[in-house]
Amino acid sequence: MKIVIAIDGYSGTGKSSTAKQVASRLGYTYIDSGAMYRAITYFFLKNDIDFQNQSVMIKSLPDCTITFDNGSIFLNGQNVDHEIRTMEVNQSVSQVSALSEVRTKLVEQQRKMGEQKGVVMDGRDIGTVVFPKAELKVFMTANMDIRAERRRKELDKKGIDEPLHVIKENLIERDRIDSSRKDSPLKMADDAKEIDTSHLTLNQQIDKIVEMAESIIYASRD
Ligand code: DC
């Protein structure tokens, strides 16, 4: 039996890297739901759409088609893997993802992608809203300083030099907006397993989740 694995948690806890590797070990499809919110944010930025003007943002949503191919994300056919990871997008994405119309559009698409099961999806509301019946739900947390340092290294690898305090402030602000928004706030599902990744290596995180998944898959065979 194939299952759905939902991985939620705060920004910079290592969800994406972990989820990607878990999917690869299980032969599952990995879907980065945060990348979809980032792609819409990039679309608004690119088209100079005013973030204060919600009605213009909502009206332009049908012009925004997001697809995945071979681990890459495309906005209206253009590969935007790099464009969605800038600080500019980081600074606006929580505001965009608080819009209900944006969430409705993306949640519908995410559910379709999970229909066949055999998916690992990471985000903020995957276990609570997108797949409330997911067979395995994981909620990742980590110490703030460790999260900021991890994000800094990630940006550094992409050639983006950002001071640690700016990254930390952005993480704190995103946590605040993501956890307090009215529609689908970031919170741990009652039946999720919490993993504190502060002192775990990436491989240890992956091992833990793969073990949990395999025991569920194994038990379902009886
Ligand atoms: O995982 P990430 O940092 O790439 O996500 C970027 C933003 O997208 C995050 O700050 C909140 C939003 N998001 C969301 O609201 N719901 C999701 N399922 C995934 C991301």
mmCIF file of C-alpha atoms and ligand atoms in Angstrom:
data_model
loop_
_atom_site.group_PDB
_atom_site.id
_atom_site.type_symbol
_atom_site.label_atom_id
_atom_site.label_comp_id
_atom_site.label_asym_id
_atom_site.label_seq_id
_atom_site.Cartn_x
_atom_site.Cartn_y
_atom_site.Cartn_z
ATOM 1 C CA MET A 1 0.000 0.000 0.000
ATOM 2 C CA LYS A 2 1.169 3.517 -0.763
ATOM 3 C CA ILE A 3 0.597 6.213 1.830
ATOM 4 C CA VAL A 4 0.504 10.014 2.048
ATOM 5 C CA ILE A 5 3.162 11.638 4.221
ATOM 6 C CA ALA A 6 2.491 15.193 5.428
ATOM 7 C CA ILE A 7 5.454 17.147 6.787
ATOM 8 C CA ASP A 8 4.682 20.508 8.381
ATOM 9 C CA GLY A 9 6.623 22.900 10.550
ATOM 10 C CA TYR A 10 8.289 26.270 10.908
ATOM 11 C CA SER A 11 10.493 27.897 8.263
ATOM 12 C CA GLY A 12 14.061 26.652 8.257
ATOM 13 C CA THR A 13 13.534 23.418 10.196
ATOM 14 C CA GLY A 14 14.765 21.340 7.252
ATOM 15 C CA LYS A 15 11.363 20.190 5.990
ATOM 16 C CA SER A 16 12.125 20.423 2.279
ATOM 17 C CA SER A 17 15.509 18.695 2.277
ATOM 18 C CA THR A 18 14.140 15.980 4.554
ATOM 19 C CA ALA A 19 10.909 15.470 2.613
ATOM 20 C CA LYS A 20 12.747 15.263 -0.710
ATOM 21 C CA GLN A 21 15.058 12.505 0.543
ATOM 22 C CA VAL A 22 12.263 10.599 2.290
ATOM 23 C CA ALA A 23 10.361 10.553 -1.009
ATOM 24 C CA SER A 24 13.397 9.388 -2.913
ATOM 25 C CA ARG A 25 14.097 6.527 -0.453
ATOM 26 C CA LEU A 26 10.498 5.327 -0.632
ATOM 27 C CA GLY A 27 10.186 5.824 -4.394
ATOM 28 C CA TYR A 28 7.461 8.421 -3.752
ATOM 29 C CA THR A 29 6.753 11.793 -5.384
ATOM 30 C CA TYR A 30 7.922 14.844 -3.471
ATOM 31 C CA ILE A 31 5.799 18.003 -3.581
ATOM 32 C CA ASP A 32 7.083 21.269 -2.120
ATOM 33 C CA SER A 33 3.883 23.189 -1.372
ATOM 34 C CA GLY A 34 5.849 26.234 -0.157
ATOM 35 C CA ALA A 35 7.337 26.545 -3.646
ATOM 36 C CA MET A 36 3.798 26.996 -4.993
ATOM 37 C CA TYR A 37 3.103 29.919 -2.610
ATOM 38 C CA ARG A 38 6.493 31.337 -3.567
ATOM 39 C CA ALA A 39 5.726 31.051 -7.303
ATOM 40 C CA ILE A 40 2.507 33.062 -6.900
ATOM 41 C CA THR A 41 4.413 35.654 -4.858
ATOM 42 C CA TYR A 42 7.041 35.877 -7.600
ATOM 43 C CA PHE A 43 4.271 36.282 -10.188
ATOM 44 C CA PHE A 44 2.858 39.283 -8.264
ATOM 45 C CA LEU A 45 6.312 40.827 -7.858
ATOM 46 C CA LYS A 46 7.189 40.315 -11.524
ATOM 47 C CA ASN A 47 3.959 41.923 -12.664
ATOM 48 C CA ASP A 48 4.280 44.845 -10.218
ATOM 49 C CA ILE A 49 1.036 43.902 -8.522
ATOM 50 C CA ASP A 50 0.523 45.968 -5.385
ATOM 51 C CA PHE A 51 0.492 43.748 -2.266
ATOM 52 C CA GLN A 52 -1.946 46.152 -0.606
ATOM 53 C CA ASN A 53 -4.451 45.669 -3.414
ATOM 54 C CA GLN A 54 -6.071 42.332 -2.661
ATOM 55 C CA SER A 55 -8.735 42.570 -5.360
ATOM 56 C CA VAL A 56 -6.099 42.963 -8.117
ATOM 57 C CA MET A 57 -4.158 40.020 -6.686
ATOM 58 C CA ILE A 58 -7.273 37.844 -6.615
ATOM 59 C CA LYS A 59 -8.323 38.852 -10.150
ATOM 60 C CA SER A 60 -4.924 37.927 -11.540
ATOM 61 C CA LEU A 61 -4.857 34.429 -10.005
ATOM 62 C CA PRO A 62 -6.372 32.682 -13.063
ATOM 63 C CA ASP A 63 -3.382 33.993 -15.087
ATOM 64 C CA CYS A 64 -1.030 32.067 -12.871
ATOM 65 C CA THR A 65 -0.486 28.393 -13.721
ATOM 66 C CA ILE A 66 1.913 26.399 -11.597
ATOM 67 C CA THR A 67 3.270 23.019 -12.642
ATOM 68 C CA PHE A 68 6.012 20.660 -11.526
ATOM 69 C CA ASP A 69 8.253 18.670 -13.810
ATOM 70 C CA ASN A 70 11.145 16.495 -12.770
ATOM 71 C CA GLY A 71 11.546 18.229 -9.400
ATOM 72 C CA SER A 72 11.432 21.735 -10.919
ATOM 73 C CA ILE A 73 8.666 24.301 -10.584
ATOM 74 C CA PHE A 74 7.254 26.211 -13.543
ATOM 75 C CA LEU A 75 5.192 29.392 -13.600
ATOM 76 C CA ASN A 76 3.239 29.689 -16.849
ATOM 77 C CA GLY A 77 5.777 27.363 -18.450
ATOM 78 C CA GLN A 78 8.882 29.199 -17.164
ATOM 79 C CA ASN A 79 11.263 27.427 -14.784
ATOM 80 C CA VAL A 80 11.348 29.567 -11.601
ATOM 81 C CA ASP A 81 13.428 27.320 -9.302
ATOM 82 C CA HIS A 82 15.864 30.165 -8.616
ATOM 83 C CA GLU A 83 13.541 33.166 -8.829
ATOM 84 C CA ILE A 84 11.342 31.910 -5.973
ATOM 85 C CA ARG A 85 14.232 31.654 -3.450
ATOM 86 C CA THR A 86 15.225 35.339 -3.244
ATOM 87 C CA MET A 87 14.947 37.469 -0.074
ATOM 88 C CA GLU A 88 12.380 39.606 -1.940
ATOM 89 C CA VAL A 89 10.091 36.576 -2.227
ATOM 90 C CA ASN A 90 10.902 35.525 1.381
ATOM 91 C CA GLN A 91 9.729 38.910 2.581
ATOM 92 C CA SER A 92 6.336 38.850 0.841
ATOM 93 C CA VAL A 93 5.356 35.180 0.714
ATOM 94 C CA SER A 94 3.633 35.018 4.116
ATOM 95 C CA GLN A 95 1.467 37.994 3.193
ATOM 96 C CA VAL A 96 0.449 36.336 -0.086
ATOM 97 C CA SER A 97 -0.191 32.964 1.523
ATOM 98 C CA ALA A 98 -2.549 34.539 4.060
ATOM 99 C CA LEU A 99 -5.027 35.260 1.214
ATOM 100 C CA SER A 100 -7.857 32.697 1.253
ATOM 101 C CA GLU A 101 -8.284 32.805 -2.536
ATOM 102 C CA VAL A 102 -4.619 31.897 -3.002
ATOM 103 C CA ARG A 103 -4.948 29.019 -0.523
ATOM 104 C CA THR A 104 -8.141 27.660 -2.106
ATOM 105 C CA LYS A 105 -6.500 27.560 -5.530
ATOM 106 C CA LEU A 106 -3.349 25.826 -4.292
ATOM 107 C CA VAL A 107 -5.008 23.402 -1.863
ATOM 108 C CA GLU A 108 -7.238 22.124 -4.679
ATOM 109 C CA GLN A 109 -4.198 21.513 -6.878
ATOM 110 C CA GLN A 110 -2.274 19.874 -3.999
ATOM 111 C CA ARG A 111 -5.129 17.471 -3.239
ATOM 112 C CA LYS A 112 -5.260 16.416 -6.895
ATOM 113 C CA MET A 113 -1.528 15.723 -6.824
ATOM 114 C CA GLY A 114 -1.998 13.475 -3.788
ATOM 115 C CA GLU A 115 -4.947 11.473 -5.136
ATOM 116 C CA GLN A 116 -2.774 8.567 -6.282
ATOM 117 C CA LYS A 117 -1.010 8.418 -2.854
ATOM 118 C CA GLY A 118 2.720 7.683 -2.762
ATOM 119 C CA VAL A 119 3.465 11.355 -2.071
ATOM 120 C CA VAL A 120 5.470 13.283 0.484
ATOM 121 C CA MET A 121 4.284 16.880 0.733
ATOM 122 C CA ASP A 122 5.793 19.516 2.988
ATOM 123 C CA GLY A 123 4.319 22.847 4.067
ATOM 124 C CA ARG A 124 2.357 24.471 6.872
ATOM 125 C CA ASP A 125 -1.168 23.055 6.597
ATOM 126 C CA ILE A 126 -0.618 19.689 4.937
ATOM 127 C CA GLY A 127 -1.593 17.524 7.934
ATOM 128 C CA THR A 128 -4.329 19.883 9.131
ATOM 129 C CA VAL A 129 -6.050 21.025 5.912
ATOM 130 C CA VAL A 130 -4.703 19.525 2.673
ATOM 131 C CA PHE A 131 -4.533 15.865 3.785
ATOM 132 C CA PRO A 132 -6.235 15.572 7.181
ATOM 133 C CA LYS A 133 -6.376 11.803 6.623
ATOM 134 C CA ALA A 134 -2.680 11.395 5.757
ATOM 135 C CA GLU A 135 -1.395 8.082 7.128
ATOM 136 C CA LEU A 136 1.737 9.769 8.504
ATOM 137 C CA LYS A 137 1.975 13.342 9.775
ATOM 138 C CA VAL A 138 5.218 14.854 10.989
ATOM 139 C CA PHE A 139 5.674 18.281 12.578
ATOM 140 C CA MET A 140 9.238 19.614 12.528
ATOM 141 C CA THR A 141 10.603 22.166 14.990
ATOM 142 C CA ALA A 142 14.099 23.526 15.745
ATOM 143 C CA ASN A 143 15.827 26.184 17.788
ATOM 144 C CA MET A 144 15.621 29.651 16.119
ATOM 145 C CA ASP A 145 19.400 30.306 15.981
ATOM 146 C CA ILE A 146 19.994 26.942 14.369
ATOM 147 C CA ARG A 147 17.209 27.582 11.843
ATOM 148 C CA ALA A 148 18.639 30.997 10.894
ATOM 149 C CA GLU A 149 22.131 29.548 10.452
ATOM 150 C CA ARG A 150 20.763 26.755 8.234
ATOM 151 C CA ARG A 151 18.908 29.291 6.058
ATOM 152 C CA ARG A 152 22.058 31.418 5.818
ATOM 153 C CA LYS A 153 24.063 28.456 4.542
ATOM 154 C CA GLU A 154 21.313 27.618 2.047
ATOM 155 C CA LEU A 155 21.310 31.198 0.656
ATOM 156 C CA ASP A 156 25.115 31.261 0.700
ATOM 157 C CA LYS A 157 25.215 28.163 -1.509
ATOM 158 C CA LYS A 158 23.058 30.056 -4.006
ATOM 159 C CA GLY A 159 25.488 32.967 -3.935
ATOM 160 C CA ILE A 160 23.123 35.159 -1.894
ATOM 161 C CA ASP A 161 24.949 36.967 0.909
ATOM 162 C CA GLU A 162 22.431 37.973 3.582
ATOM 163 C CA PRO A 163 23.319 39.011 7.181
ATOM 164 C CA LEU A 164 22.260 36.506 9.818
ATOM 165 C CA HIS A 165 20.167 39.030 11.744
ATOM 166 C CA VAL A 166 18.090 39.858 8.608
ATOM 167 C CA ILE A 167 17.457 36.142 8.020
ATOM 168 C CA LYS A 168 16.484 35.650 11.676
ATOM 169 C CA GLU A 169 14.088 38.605 11.644
ATOM 170 C CA ASN A 170 12.487 37.267 8.456
ATOM 171 C CA LEU A 171 12.017 33.798 10.014
ATOM 172 C CA ILE A 172 10.466 35.298 13.163
ATOM 173 C CA GLU A 173 8.138 37.486 11.110
ATOM 174 C CA ARG A 174 7.097 34.601 8.836
ATOM 175 C CA ASP A 175 6.420 32.337 11.834
ATOM 176 C CA ARG A 176 4.287 35.105 13.317
ATOM 177 C CA ILE A 177 2.209 35.663 10.152
ATOM 178 C CA ASP A 178 1.988 31.928 9.285
ATOM 179 C CA SER A 179 0.817 30.995 12.811
ATOM 180 C CA SER A 180 -1.640 33.835 13.307
ATOM 181 C CA ARG A 181 -3.410 34.017 9.938
ATOM 182 C CA LYS A 182 -7.129 33.283 9.963
ATOM 183 C CA ASP A 183 -7.140 30.769 7.124
ATOM 184 C CA SER A 184 -5.264 27.523 7.851
ATOM 185 C CA PRO A 185 -2.748 28.818 10.410
ATOM 186 C CA LEU A 186 0.419 26.844 10.972
ATOM 187 C CA LYS A 187 -0.231 24.438 13.819
ATOM 188 C CA MET A 188 0.564 20.880 14.684
ATOM 189 C CA ALA A 189 -2.186 18.367 13.823
ATOM 190 C CA ASP A 190 -3.395 16.453 16.915
ATOM 191 C CA ASP A 191 -2.222 13.183 15.416
ATOM 192 C CA ALA A 192 1.166 14.448 14.148
ATOM 193 C CA LYS A 193 4.517 13.227 15.469
ATOM 194 C CA GLU A 194 6.782 16.092 16.539
ATOM 195 C CA ILE A 195 10.466 15.954 15.609
ATOM 196 C CA ASP A 196 12.866 18.546 17.056
ATOM 197 C CA THR A 197 15.636 18.748 14.462
ATOM 198 C CA SER A 198 17.943 21.127 16.407
ATOM 199 C CA HIS A 199 20.492 18.424 17.134
ATOM 200 C CA LEU A 200 19.773 15.951 14.379
ATOM 201 C CA THR A 201 21.689 15.587 11.140
ATOM 202 C CA LEU A 202 19.764 15.546 7.885
ATOM 203 C CA ASN A 203 20.320 11.793 7.623
ATOM 204 C CA GLN A 204 18.989 11.200 11.142
ATOM 205 C CA GLN A 205 15.833 13.164 10.291
ATOM 206 C CA ILE A 206 15.345 11.186 7.104
ATOM 207 C CA ASP A 207 15.951 7.846 8.860
ATOM 208 C CA LYS A 208 13.391 8.623 11.547
ATOM 209 C CA ILE A 209 10.627 9.468 9.072
ATOM 210 C CA VAL A 210 11.410 6.583 6.718
ATOM 211 C CA GLU A 211 11.261 4.203 9.727
ATOM 212 C CA MET A 212 7.865 5.593 10.757
ATOM 213 C CA ALA A 213 6.574 5.321 7.190
ATOM 214 C CA GLU A 214 7.824 1.778 6.739
ATOM 215 C CA SER A 215 6.190 0.598 9.942
ATOM 216 C CA ILE A 216 2.840 2.031 8.784
ATOM 217 C CA ILE A 217 3.231 0.509 5.306
ATOM 218 C CA TYR A 218 4.273 -2.833 6.848
ATOM 219 C CA ALA A 219 1.393 -2.901 9.352
ATOM 220 C CA SER A 220 -1.137 -2.214 6.600
ATOM 221 C CA ARG A 221 -0.126 -5.461 4.854
ATOM 222 C CA ASP A 222 -1.711 -7.682 7.546
HETATM 223 O O1 DC B 1 8.320 26.201 3.089
HETATM 224 P P1 DC B 1 8.662 27.590 2.563
HETATM 225 O O2 DC B 1 9.520 28.392 3.495
HETATM 226 O O3 DC B 1 9.213 27.553 1.179
HETATM 227 O O4 DC B 1 7.240 28.344 2.481
HETATM 228 C C1 DC B 1 7.135 29.673 2.062
HETATM 229 C C2 DC B 1 5.901 30.321 2.661
HETATM 230 O O5 DC B 1 4.732 29.772 2.062
HETATM 231 C C3 DC B 1 5.707 30.180 4.156
HETATM 232 O O6 DC B 1 6.273 31.272 4.864
HETATM 233 C C4 DC B 1 4.222 30.122 4.335
HETATM 234 C C5 DC B 1 3.681 29.672 3.012
HETATM 235 N N1 DC B 1 3.158 28.311 3.012
HETATM 236 C C6 DC B 1 1.869 28.118 3.419
HETATM 237 O O7 DC B 1 1.219 29.068 3.840
HETATM 238 N N2 DC B 1 1.312 26.883 3.357
HETATM 239 C C7 DC B 1 2.010 25.842 2.911
HETATM 240 N N3 DC B 1 1.434 24.633 2.841
HETATM 241 C C8 DC B 1 3.355 26.005 2.514
HETATM 242 C C9 DC B 1 3.915 27.256 2.591
#
